[in-house]
PDB file of N, CA and C in Angstrom:
ATOM      1  N   MET A  18     -17.148  33.731  10.715  1.00  0.00           N
ATOM      2  CA  MET A  18     -18.267  32.639  11.085  1.00  0.00           C
ATOM      3  C   MET A  18     -18.842  32.486   9.575  1.00  0.00           C
ATOM      4  N   PRO A  19     -19.353  31.217   9.162  1.00  0.00           N
ATOM      5  CA  PRO A  19     -19.881  31.038   8.042  1.00  0.00           C
ATOM      6  C   PRO A  19     -21.270  31.763   7.834  1.00  0.00           C
ATOM      7  N   ALA A  20     -21.632  32.171   6.774  1.00  0.00           N
ATOM      8  CA  ALA A  20     -22.777  32.897   6.402  1.00  0.00           C
ATOM      9  C   ALA A  20     -23.816  31.677   5.673  1.00  0.00           C
ATOM     10  N   ILE A  21     -25.053  31.773   5.644  1.00  0.00           N
ATOM     11  CA  ILE A  21     -25.750  30.720   5.027  1.00  0.00           C
ATOM     12  C   ILE A  21     -26.459  31.814   3.886  1.00  0.00           C
ATOM     13  N   ASN A  22     -26.440  31.079   2.727  1.00  0.00           N
ATOM     14  CA  ASN A  22     -26.413  31.624   1.439  1.00  0.00           C
ATOM     15  C   ASN A  22     -28.218  31.464   1.308  1.00  0.00           C
ATOM     16  N   PRO A  23     -29.015  32.587   1.058  1.00  0.00           N
ATOM     17  CA  PRO A  23     -30.340  32.492   1.133  1.00  0.00           C
ATOM     18  C   PRO A  23     -30.902  31.705   0.135  1.00  0.00           C
ATOM     19  N   VAL A  24     -30.246  31.757  -0.898  1.00  0.00           N
ATOM     20  CA  VAL A  24     -30.759  31.286  -2.291  1.00  0.00           C
ATOM     21  C   VAL A  24     -30.783  29.740  -2.129  1.00  0.00           C
ATOM     22  N   GLY A  25     -29.350  29.209  -1.957  1.00  0.00           N
ATOM     23  CA  GLY A  25     -29.071  27.682  -2.088  1.00  0.00           C
ATOM     24  C   GLY A  25     -29.114  27.104  -0.719  1.00  0.00           C
ATOM     25  N   GLY A  26     -29.127  27.814   0.317  1.00  0.00           N
ATOM     26  CA  GLY A  26     -29.084  27.508   1.757  1.00  0.00           C
ATOM     27  C   GLY A  26     -28.029  26.681   2.078  1.00  0.00           C
ATOM     28  N   HIS A  27     -26.882  26.638   1.399  1.00  0.00           N
ATOM     29  CA  HIS A  27     -25.565  26.195   1.963  1.00  0.00           C
ATOM     30  C   HIS A  27     -24.690  27.323   2.578  1.00  0.00           C
ATOM     31  N   LEU A  28     -23.724  26.648   3.324  1.00  0.00           N
ATOM     32  CA  LEU A  28     -22.613  27.600   4.022  1.00  0.00           C
ATOM     33  C   LEU A  28     -21.595  28.300   3.345  1.00  0.00           C
ATOM     34  N   GLU A  29     -21.248  29.285   3.253  1.00  0.00           N
ATOM     35  CA  GLU A  29     -20.448  29.904   2.476  1.00  0.00           C
ATOM     36  C   GLU A  29     -19.155  30.137   3.406  1.00  0.00           C
ATOM     37  N   ARG A  30     -18.028  29.711   2.960  1.00  0.00           N
ATOM     38  CA  ARG A  30     -16.836  29.613   3.927  1.00  0.00           C
ATOM     39  C   ARG A  30     -16.140  31.155   3.629  1.00  0.00           C
ATOM     40  N   ASP A  31     -15.813  31.586   4.924  1.00  0.00           N
ATOM     41  CA  ASP A  31     -14.939  32.709   4.950  1.00  0.00           C
ATOM     42  C   ASP A  31     -13.420  32.409   4.332  1.00  0.00           C
ATOM     43  N   ARG A  32     -12.996  33.106   3.496  1.00  0.00           N
ATOM     44  CA  ARG A  32     -11.527  32.671   2.789  1.00  0.00           C
ATOM     45  C   ARG A  32     -10.659  33.001   3.833  1.00  0.00           C
ATOM     46  N   GLY A  33     -10.850  34.310   4.753  1.00  0.00           N
ATOM     47  CA  GLY A  33      -9.982  34.593   5.544  1.00  0.00           C
ATOM     48  C   GLY A  33      -9.751  33.692   6.906  1.00  0.00           C
ATOM     49  N   SER A  34     -10.976  32.998   7.154  1.00  0.00           N
ATOM     50  CA  SER A  34     -10.659  32.000   8.482  1.00  0.00           C
ATOM     51  C   SER A  34     -10.005  30.642   7.913  1.00  0.00           C
ATOM     52  N   SER A  35     -10.464  30.353   6.572  1.00  0.00           N
ATOM     53  CA  SER A  35      -9.864  29.045   5.959  1.00  0.00           C
ATOM     54  C   SER A  35      -8.297  29.372   5.887  1.00  0.00           C
ATOM     55  N   THR A  36      -7.768  30.625   5.243  1.00  0.00           N
ATOM     56  CA  THR A  36      -6.511  30.848   5.249  1.00  0.00           C
ATOM     57  C   THR A  36      -5.719  30.870   6.679  1.00  0.00           C
ATOM     58  N   ALA A  37      -6.438  31.366   7.474  1.00  0.00           N
ATOM     59  CA  ALA A  37      -5.638  31.540   8.842  1.00  0.00           C
ATOM     60  C   ALA A  37      -5.564  30.092   9.424  1.00  0.00           C
ATOM     61  N   ALA A  38      -6.576  29.215   9.178  1.00  0.00           N
ATOM     62  CA  ALA A  38      -6.542  27.765   9.677  1.00  0.00           C
ATOM     63  C   ALA A  38      -5.230  27.146   9.104  1.00  0.00           C
ATOM     64  N   ALA A  39      -5.217  27.361   7.689  1.00  0.00           N
ATOM     65  CA  ALA A  39      -4.125  26.780   6.981  1.00  0.00           C
ATOM     66  C   ALA A  39      -2.761  27.164   7.500  1.00  0.00           C
ATOM     67  N   ALA A  40      -2.739  28.397   7.759  1.00  0.00           N
ATOM     68  CA  ALA A  40      -1.464  28.926   8.295  1.00  0.00           C
ATOM     69  C   ALA A  40      -0.950  28.557   9.395  1.00  0.00           C
ATOM     70  N   PHE A  41      -2.006  28.460  10.387  1.00  0.00           N
ATOM     71  CA  PHE A  41      -1.867  27.777  11.936  1.00  0.00           C
ATOM     72  C   PHE A  41      -1.246  26.215  11.624  1.00  0.00           C
ATOM     73  N   LEU A  42      -1.873  25.516  10.895  1.00  0.00           N
ATOM     74  CA  LEU A  42      -1.574  24.045  10.861  1.00  0.00           C
ATOM     75  C   LEU A  42       0.016  23.848   9.990  1.00  0.00           C
ATOM     76  N   GLU A  43       0.318  25.085   8.966  1.00  0.00           N
ATOM     77  CA  GLU A  43       1.839  24.945   8.544  1.00  0.00           C
ATOM     78  C   GLU A  43       2.724  25.298   9.703  1.00  0.00           C
ATOM     79  N   ALA A  44       2.257  26.435  10.517  1.00  0.00           N
ATOM     80  CA  ALA A  44       3.224  26.985  11.351  1.00  0.00           C
ATOM     81  C   ALA A  44       3.446  26.051  12.437  1.00  0.00           C
ATOM     82  N   GLY A  45       2.561  25.386  12.987  1.00  0.00           N
ATOM     83  CA  GLY A  45       2.503  24.713  13.964  1.00  0.00           C
ATOM     84  C   GLY A  45       2.881  23.128  13.742  1.00  0.00           C
ATOM     85  N   HIS A  46       3.180  22.842  12.406  1.00  0.00           N
ATOM     86  CA  HIS A  46       3.620  21.716  11.861  1.00  0.00           C
ATOM     87  C   HIS A  46       2.760  20.520  12.222  1.00  0.00           C
ATOM     88  N   ARG A  47       1.290  20.810  11.945  1.00  0.00           N
ATOM     89  CA  ARG A  47       0.478  19.654  12.408  1.00  0.00           C
ATOM     90  C   ARG A  47      -0.393  18.934  11.046  1.00  0.00           C
ATOM     91  N   ARG A  48      -0.845  17.936  11.147  1.00  0.00           N
ATOM     92  CA  ARG A  48      -1.588  17.476  10.032  1.00  0.00           C
ATOM     93  C   ARG A  48      -2.979  17.446  10.308  1.00  0.00           C
ATOM     94  N   LEU A  49      -3.963  17.884   9.688  1.00  0.00           N
ATOM     95  CA  LEU A  49      -5.415  17.690  10.143  1.00  0.00           C
ATOM     96  C   LEU A  49      -6.175  16.704   9.321  1.00  0.00           C
ATOM     97  N   TYR A  50      -6.903  15.801  10.054  1.00  0.00           N
ATOM     98  CA  TYR A  50      -7.842  14.471   9.655  1.00  0.00           C
ATOM     99  C   TYR A  50      -9.340  14.721  10.179  1.00  0.00           C
ATOM    100  N   ALA A  51     -10.179  14.613   9.474  1.00  0.00           N
ATOM    101  CA  ALA A  51     -11.737  14.982  10.044  1.00  0.00           C
ATOM    102  C   ALA A  51     -12.422  14.001   9.108  1.00  0.00           C
ATOM    103  N   ASP A  52     -13.522  13.269   9.919  1.00  0.00           N
ATOM    104  CA  ASP A  52     -14.341  12.799   9.413  1.00  0.00           C
ATOM    105  C   ASP A  52     -15.610  12.768  10.421  1.00  0.00           C
ATOM    106  N   ARG A  53     -16.882  11.984  10.111  1.00  0.00           N
ATOM    107  CA  ARG A  53     -17.871  11.986  10.875  1.00  0.00           C
ATOM    108  C   ARG A  53     -18.036  11.667  12.448  1.00  0.00           C
ATOM    109  N   HIS A  54     -16.679  10.945  12.693  1.00  0.00           N
ATOM    110  CA  HIS A  54     -16.397  10.511  14.050  1.00  0.00           C
ATOM    111  C   HIS A  54     -15.444  11.329  14.841  1.00  0.00           C
ATOM    112  N   ARG A  55     -14.511  12.217  14.229  1.00  0.00           N
ATOM    113  CA  ARG A  55     -13.526  12.929  14.911  1.00  0.00           C
ATOM    114  C   ARG A  55     -12.988  13.872  14.083  1.00  0.00           C
ATOM    115  N   ILE A  56     -12.145  14.808  14.693  1.00  0.00           N
ATOM    116  CA  ILE A  56     -11.199  15.566  14.236  1.00  0.00           C
ATOM    117  C   ILE A  56      -9.773  15.439  14.955  1.00  0.00           C
ATOM    118  N   GLU A  57      -8.847  15.187  14.055  1.00  0.00           N
ATOM    119  CA  GLU A  57      -7.317  15.008  14.787  1.00  0.00           C
ATOM    120  C   GLU A  57      -6.264  16.057  14.283  1.00  0.00           C
ATOM    121  N   LEU A  58      -5.592  16.556  15.139  1.00  0.00           N
ATOM    122  CA  LEU A  58      -4.584  17.258  14.775  1.00  0.00           C
ATOM    123  C   LEU A  58      -3.363  16.462  15.297  1.00  0.00           C
ATOM    124  N   LYS A  59      -2.656  15.841  14.277  1.00  0.00           N
ATOM    125  CA  LYS A  59      -1.200  15.339  14.544  1.00  0.00           C
ATOM    126  C   LYS A  59      -0.139  15.988  13.897  1.00  0.00           C
ATOM    127  N   PRO A  60       0.836  15.732  14.815  1.00  0.00           N
ATOM    128  CA  PRO A  60       2.189  16.342  14.787  1.00  0.00           C
ATOM    129  C   PRO A  60       2.840  15.794  13.178  1.00  0.00           C
ATOM    130  N   ARG A  61       3.752  16.750  12.891  1.00  0.00           N
ATOM    131  CA  ARG A  61       4.499  16.366  11.576  1.00  0.00           C
ATOM    132  C   ARG A  61       5.687  16.679  11.828  1.00  0.00           C
ATOM    133  N   PRO A  62       6.745  15.959  11.512  1.00  0.00           N
ATOM    134  CA  PRO A  62       8.247  16.502  11.389  1.00  0.00           C
ATOM    135  C   PRO A  62       8.526  17.846  10.812  1.00  0.00           C
ATOM    136  N   ARG A  63       9.424  18.573  11.404  1.00  0.00           N
ATOM    137  CA  ARG A  63       9.884  19.756  10.970  1.00  0.00           C
ATOM    138  C   ARG A  63      10.724  19.812   9.920  1.00  0.00           C
ATOM    139  N   ARG A  64      10.634  20.451   8.630  1.00  0.00           N
ATOM    140  CA  ARG A  64      11.671  20.221   7.831  1.00  0.00           C
ATOM    141  C   ARG A  64      13.159  20.949   8.057  1.00  0.00           C
ATOM    142  N   SER A  65      12.819  21.901   8.997  1.00  0.00           N
ATOM    143  CA  SER A  65      14.104  22.604   9.643  1.00  0.00           C
ATOM    144  C   SER A  65      14.695  21.792  10.637  1.00  0.00           C
ATOM    145  N   CYS A  66      14.392  20.560  10.993  1.00  0.00           N
ATOM    146  CA  CYS A  66      15.109  19.883  12.265  1.00  0.00           C
ATOM    147  C   CYS A  66      16.481  19.421  11.810  1.00  0.00           C
ATOM    148  N   PRO A  67      17.415  19.947  12.693  1.00  0.00           N
ATOM    149  CA  PRO A  67      18.624  19.426  12.421  1.00  0.00           C
ATOM    150  C   PRO A  67      19.333  18.060  12.680  1.00  0.00           C
ATOM    151  N   ASP A  68      18.122  17.363  13.305  1.00  0.00           N
ATOM    152  CA  ASP A  68      18.493  15.902  13.764  1.00  0.00           C
ATOM    153  C   ASP A  68      17.955  14.940  12.502  1.00  0.00           C
ATOM    154  N   CYS A  69      16.556  15.097  12.052  1.00  0.00           N
ATOM    155  CA  CYS A  69      16.190  14.212  10.989  1.00  0.00           C
ATOM    156  C   CYS A  69      15.934  14.892   9.626  1.00  0.00           C
ATOM    157  N   ARG A  70      16.115  16.146   9.791  1.00  0.00           N
ATOM    158  CA  ARG A  70      16.017  17.119   8.614  1.00  0.00           C
ATOM    159  C   ARG A  70      14.690  16.769   7.689  1.00  0.00           C
ATOM    160  N   GLY A  71      13.836  16.522   8.485  1.00  0.00           N
ATOM    161  CA  GLY A  71      12.098  16.577   8.049  1.00  0.00           C
ATOM    162  C   GLY A  71      11.854  15.101   7.724  1.00  0.00           C
ATOM    163  N   ALA A  72      12.705  14.076   8.006  1.00  0.00           N
ATOM    164  CA  ALA A  72      12.163  12.529   7.788  1.00  0.00           C
ATOM    165  C   ALA A  72      11.517  12.007   8.725  1.00  0.00           C
ATOM    166  N   GLY A  73      11.620  12.757   9.886  1.00  0.00           N
ATOM    167  CA  GLY A  73      10.729  12.236  11.064  1.00  0.00           C
ATOM    168  C   GLY A  73      11.514  11.143  11.952  1.00  0.00           C
ATOM    169  N   GLY A  74      12.503  10.651  11.289  1.00  0.00           N
ATOM    170  CA  GLY A  74      13.337   9.623  12.217  1.00  0.00           C
ATOM    171  C   GLY A  74      14.749   9.378  11.507  1.00  0.00           C
ATOM    172  N   TRP A  75      15.231   8.239  11.828  1.00  0.00           N
ATOM    173  CA  TRP A  75      16.357   7.531  11.360  1.00  0.00           C
ATOM    174  C   TRP A  75      16.193   6.154  11.660  1.00  0.00           C
ATOM    175  N   TRP A  76      17.084   5.407  10.767  1.00  0.00           N
ATOM    176  CA  TRP A  76      17.155   3.891  11.082  1.00  0.00           C
ATOM    177  C   TRP A  76      18.367   3.422  11.927  1.00  0.00           C
ATOM    178  N   THR A  77      18.414   2.726  12.888  1.00  0.00           N
ATOM    179  CA  THR A  77      19.215   2.105  13.598  1.00  0.00           C
ATOM    180  C   THR A  77      19.746   1.101  13.242  1.00  0.00           C
ATOM    181  N   GLY A  78      20.779   0.636  13.391  1.00  0.00           N
ATOM    182  CA  GLY A  78      21.773  -0.339  12.888  1.00  0.00           C
ATOM    183  C   GLY A  78      21.354  -1.561  13.616  1.00  0.00           C
ATOM    184  N   GLY A  79      21.933  -2.852  13.140  1.00  0.00           N
ATOM    185  CA  GLY A  79      22.014  -4.003  13.811  1.00  0.00           C
ATOM    186  C   GLY A  79      21.211  -5.089  12.834  1.00  0.00           C
ATOM    187  N   PRO A  80      20.951  -6.121  13.374  1.00  0.00           N
ATOM    188  CA  PRO A  80      20.279  -7.264  12.459  1.00  0.00           C
ATOM    189  C   PRO A  80      18.934  -6.958  12.179  1.00  0.00           C
ATOM    190  N   PHE A  81      18.164  -6.372  13.207  1.00  0.00           N
ATOM    191  CA  PHE A  81      16.867  -6.183  12.877  1.00  0.00           C
ATOM    192  C   PHE A  81      16.680  -4.675  12.970  1.00  0.00           C
ATOM    193  N   PRO A  82      16.937  -3.707  11.819  1.00  0.00           N
ATOM    194  CA  PRO A  82      16.952  -2.573  11.867  1.00  0.00           C
ATOM    195  C   PRO A  82      15.489  -1.887  12.131  1.00  0.00           C
ATOM    196  N   GLU A  83      15.230  -0.879  12.880  1.00  0.00           N
ATOM    197  CA  GLU A  83      13.929  -0.194  13.471  1.00  0.00           C
ATOM    198  C   GLU A  83      14.279   1.225  13.398  1.00  0.00           C
ATOM    199  N   MET A  84      13.022   1.847  13.008  1.00  0.00           N
ATOM    200  CA  MET A  84      13.196   3.548  12.720  1.00  0.00           C
ATOM    201  C   MET A  84      12.975   3.890  14.235  1.00  0.00           C
ATOM    202  N   GLU A  85      13.842   5.073  14.462  1.00  0.00           N
ATOM    203  CA  GLU A  85      13.765   5.758  15.867  1.00  0.00           C
ATOM    204  C   GLU A  85      13.280   7.091  15.489  1.00  0.00           C
ATOM    205  N   ALA A  86      12.169   7.367  16.165  1.00  0.00           N
ATOM    206  CA  ALA A  86      11.421   8.617  15.739  1.00  0.00           C
ATOM    207  C   ALA A  86      12.245   9.726  16.284  1.00  0.00           C
ATOM    208  N   CYS A  87      12.128  10.837  15.894  1.00  0.00           N
ATOM    209  CA  CYS A  87      12.849  11.969  16.024  1.00  0.00           C
ATOM    210  C   CYS A  87      12.065  12.728  17.240  1.00  0.00           C
ATOM    211  N   GLY A  88      12.531  13.506  18.019  1.00  0.00           N
ATOM    212  CA  GLY A  88      11.560  14.098  19.008  1.00  0.00           C
ATOM    213  C   GLY A  88      10.857  15.387  18.501  1.00  0.00           C
ATOM    214  N   CYS A  89      11.314  15.823  17.162  1.00  0.00           N
ATOM    215  CA  CYS A  89      10.543  17.253  16.889  1.00  0.00           C
ATOM    216  C   CYS A  89       9.275  16.948  16.653  1.00  0.00           C
ATOM    217  N   TRP A  90       8.772  15.814  16.616  1.00  0.00           N
ATOM    218  CA  TRP A  90       7.107  15.330  16.175  1.00  0.00           C
ATOM    219  C   TRP A  90       6.772  14.247  17.230  1.00  0.00           C
ATOM    220  N   SER A  91       7.634  13.227  17.694  1.00  0.00           N
ATOM    221  CA  SER A  91       7.186  12.162  18.558  1.00  0.00           C
ATOM    222  C   SER A  91       6.641  12.503  19.885  1.00  0.00           C
ATOM    223  N   GLU A  92       7.344  13.828  20.635  1.00  0.00           N
ATOM    224  CA  GLU A  92       7.316  14.111  21.791  1.00  0.00           C
ATOM    225  C   GLU A  92       6.145  15.079  21.844  1.00  0.00           C
ATOM    226  N   ARG A  93       5.324  15.610  20.716  1.00  0.00           N
ATOM    227  CA  ARG A  93       4.235  16.579  20.868  1.00  0.00           C
ATOM    228  C   ARG A  93       2.824  15.703  20.803  1.00  0.00           C
ATOM    229  N   ARG A  94       2.082  16.586  21.681  1.00  0.00           N
ATOM    230  CA  ARG A  94       0.776  15.694  21.705  1.00  0.00           C
ATOM    231  C   ARG A  94       0.045  15.776  20.509  1.00  0.00           C
ATOM    232  N   GLU A  95      -1.040  14.736  20.488  1.00  0.00           N
ATOM    233  CA  GLU A  95      -1.819  14.477  19.200  1.00  0.00           C
ATOM    234  C   GLU A  95      -3.203  15.082  20.060  1.00  0.00           C
ATOM    235  N   LEU A  96      -3.911  15.866  19.255  1.00  0.00           N
ATOM    236  CA  LEU A  96      -5.016  16.358  19.753  1.00  0.00           C
ATOM    237  C   LEU A  96      -6.215  15.736  18.986  1.00  0.00           C
ATOM    238  N   ARG A  97      -7.381  15.306  19.644  1.00  0.00           N
ATOM    239  CA  ARG A  97      -8.376  14.700  19.047  1.00  0.00           C
ATOM    240  C   ARG A  97      -9.738  15.028  19.755  1.00  0.00           C
ATOM    241  N   VAL A  98     -10.578  15.300  18.912  1.00  0.00           N
ATOM    242  CA  VAL A  98     -12.131  15.644  19.391  1.00  0.00           C
ATOM    243  C   VAL A  98     -13.138  14.812  18.736  1.00  0.00           C
ATOM    244  N   ARG A  99     -13.648  13.987  19.425  1.00  0.00           N
ATOM    245  CA  ARG A  99     -14.884  12.859  19.185  1.00  0.00           C
ATOM    246  C   ARG A  99     -15.912  13.681  18.915  1.00  0.00           C
ATOM    247  N   LEU A 100     -16.593  13.479  17.526  1.00  0.00           N
ATOM    248  CA  LEU A 100     -17.903  14.029  17.433  1.00  0.00           C
ATOM    249  C   LEU A 100     -19.105  13.316  17.411  1.00  0.00           C
ATOM    250  N   LEU A 101     -19.089  12.027  16.696  1.00  0.00           N
ATOM    251  CA  LEU A 101     -20.188  11.014  17.058  1.00  0.00           C
ATOM    252  C   LEU A 101     -19.482   9.663  17.455  1.00  0.00           C
ATOM    253  N   PRO A 102     -20.424   8.910  17.929  1.00  0.00           N
ATOM    254  CA  PRO A 102     -19.776   7.690  18.487  1.00  0.00           C
ATOM    255  C   PRO A 102     -19.832   6.857  17.333  1.00  0.00           C
ATOM    256  N   VAL A 103     -18.860   5.915  17.308  1.00  0.00           N
ATOM    257  CA  VAL A 103     -18.825   4.828  16.157  1.00  0.00           C
ATOM    258  C   VAL A 103     -19.588   3.786  16.445  1.00  0.00           C
ATOM    259  N   PRO A 104     -20.581   3.545  15.276  1.00  0.00           N
ATOM    260  CA  PRO A 104     -21.585   2.698  15.658  1.00  0.00           C
ATOM    261  C   PRO A 104     -21.091   1.065  15.917  1.00  0.00           C
ATOM    262  N   ALA A 105     -21.855   0.585  16.729  1.00  0.00           N
ATOM    263  CA  ALA A 105     -21.319  -0.727  17.249  1.00  0.00           C
ATOM    264  C   ALA A 105     -21.623  -1.809  16.079  1.00  0.00           C
ATOM    265  N   TRP A 106     -20.582  -2.655  16.192  1.00  0.00           N
ATOM    266  CA  TRP A 106     -20.594  -3.680  15.071  1.00  0.00           C
ATOM    267  C   TRP A 106     -21.477  -4.603  15.222  1.00  0.00           C
ATOM    268  N   PRO A 107     -22.458  -5.169  14.293  1.00  0.00           N
ATOM    269  CA  PRO A 107     -23.596  -6.059  14.723  1.00  0.00           C
ATOM    270  C   PRO A 107     -22.964  -7.417  14.921  1.00  0.00           C
ATOM    271  N   ASP A 108     -23.286  -8.429  15.818  1.00  0.00           N
ATOM    272  CA  ASP A 108     -22.807  -9.774  15.918  1.00  0.00           C
ATOM    273  C   ASP A 108     -23.297 -10.715  14.833  1.00  0.00           C
ATOM    274  N   GLU A 109     -24.394 -10.433  14.239  1.00  0.00           N
ATOM    275  CA  GLU A 109     -25.207 -11.484  13.147  1.00  0.00           C
ATOM    276  C   GLU A 109     -25.185 -10.782  12.031  1.00  0.00           C
ATOM    277  N   PRO A 110     -24.974 -11.672  10.924  1.00  0.00           N
ATOM    278  CA  PRO A 110     -24.998 -11.080   9.545  1.00  0.00           C
ATOM    279  C   PRO A 110     -26.537 -10.483   9.237  1.00  0.00           C
ATOM    280  N   PRO A 111     -26.116  -9.361   8.421  1.00  0.00           N
ATOM    281  CA  PRO A 111     -27.424  -8.680   8.003  1.00  0.00           C
ATOM    282  C   PRO A 111     -28.560  -9.285   7.294  1.00  0.00           C
ATOM    283  N   PHE A 112     -28.296 -10.698   6.984  1.00  0.00           N
ATOM    284  CA  PHE A 112     -29.529 -11.455   6.134  1.00  0.00           C
ATOM    285  C   PHE A 112     -30.047 -12.361   6.795  1.00  0.00           C
TER     286      PHE A 112
END
């Protein structure tokens, strides 16, 4: 748990917990995104996947080629935690 520095009043991060979090994200093949409104953990392609070899998919042939996503990441859940509501966009200009 982070400790509060009595002199500066800011949080000091525990290196052990941040290292453990980085190891979890790397081992679970997930990407972390965080801002004021949400925290997201999105799946990433596995580098050791025999089908896509870490590219995340492949291009299908035909006159209009499309990328087909590999199952090593596309079939896994995306985790999202909402923190603050997104503010409503005003209907009128601010002036």
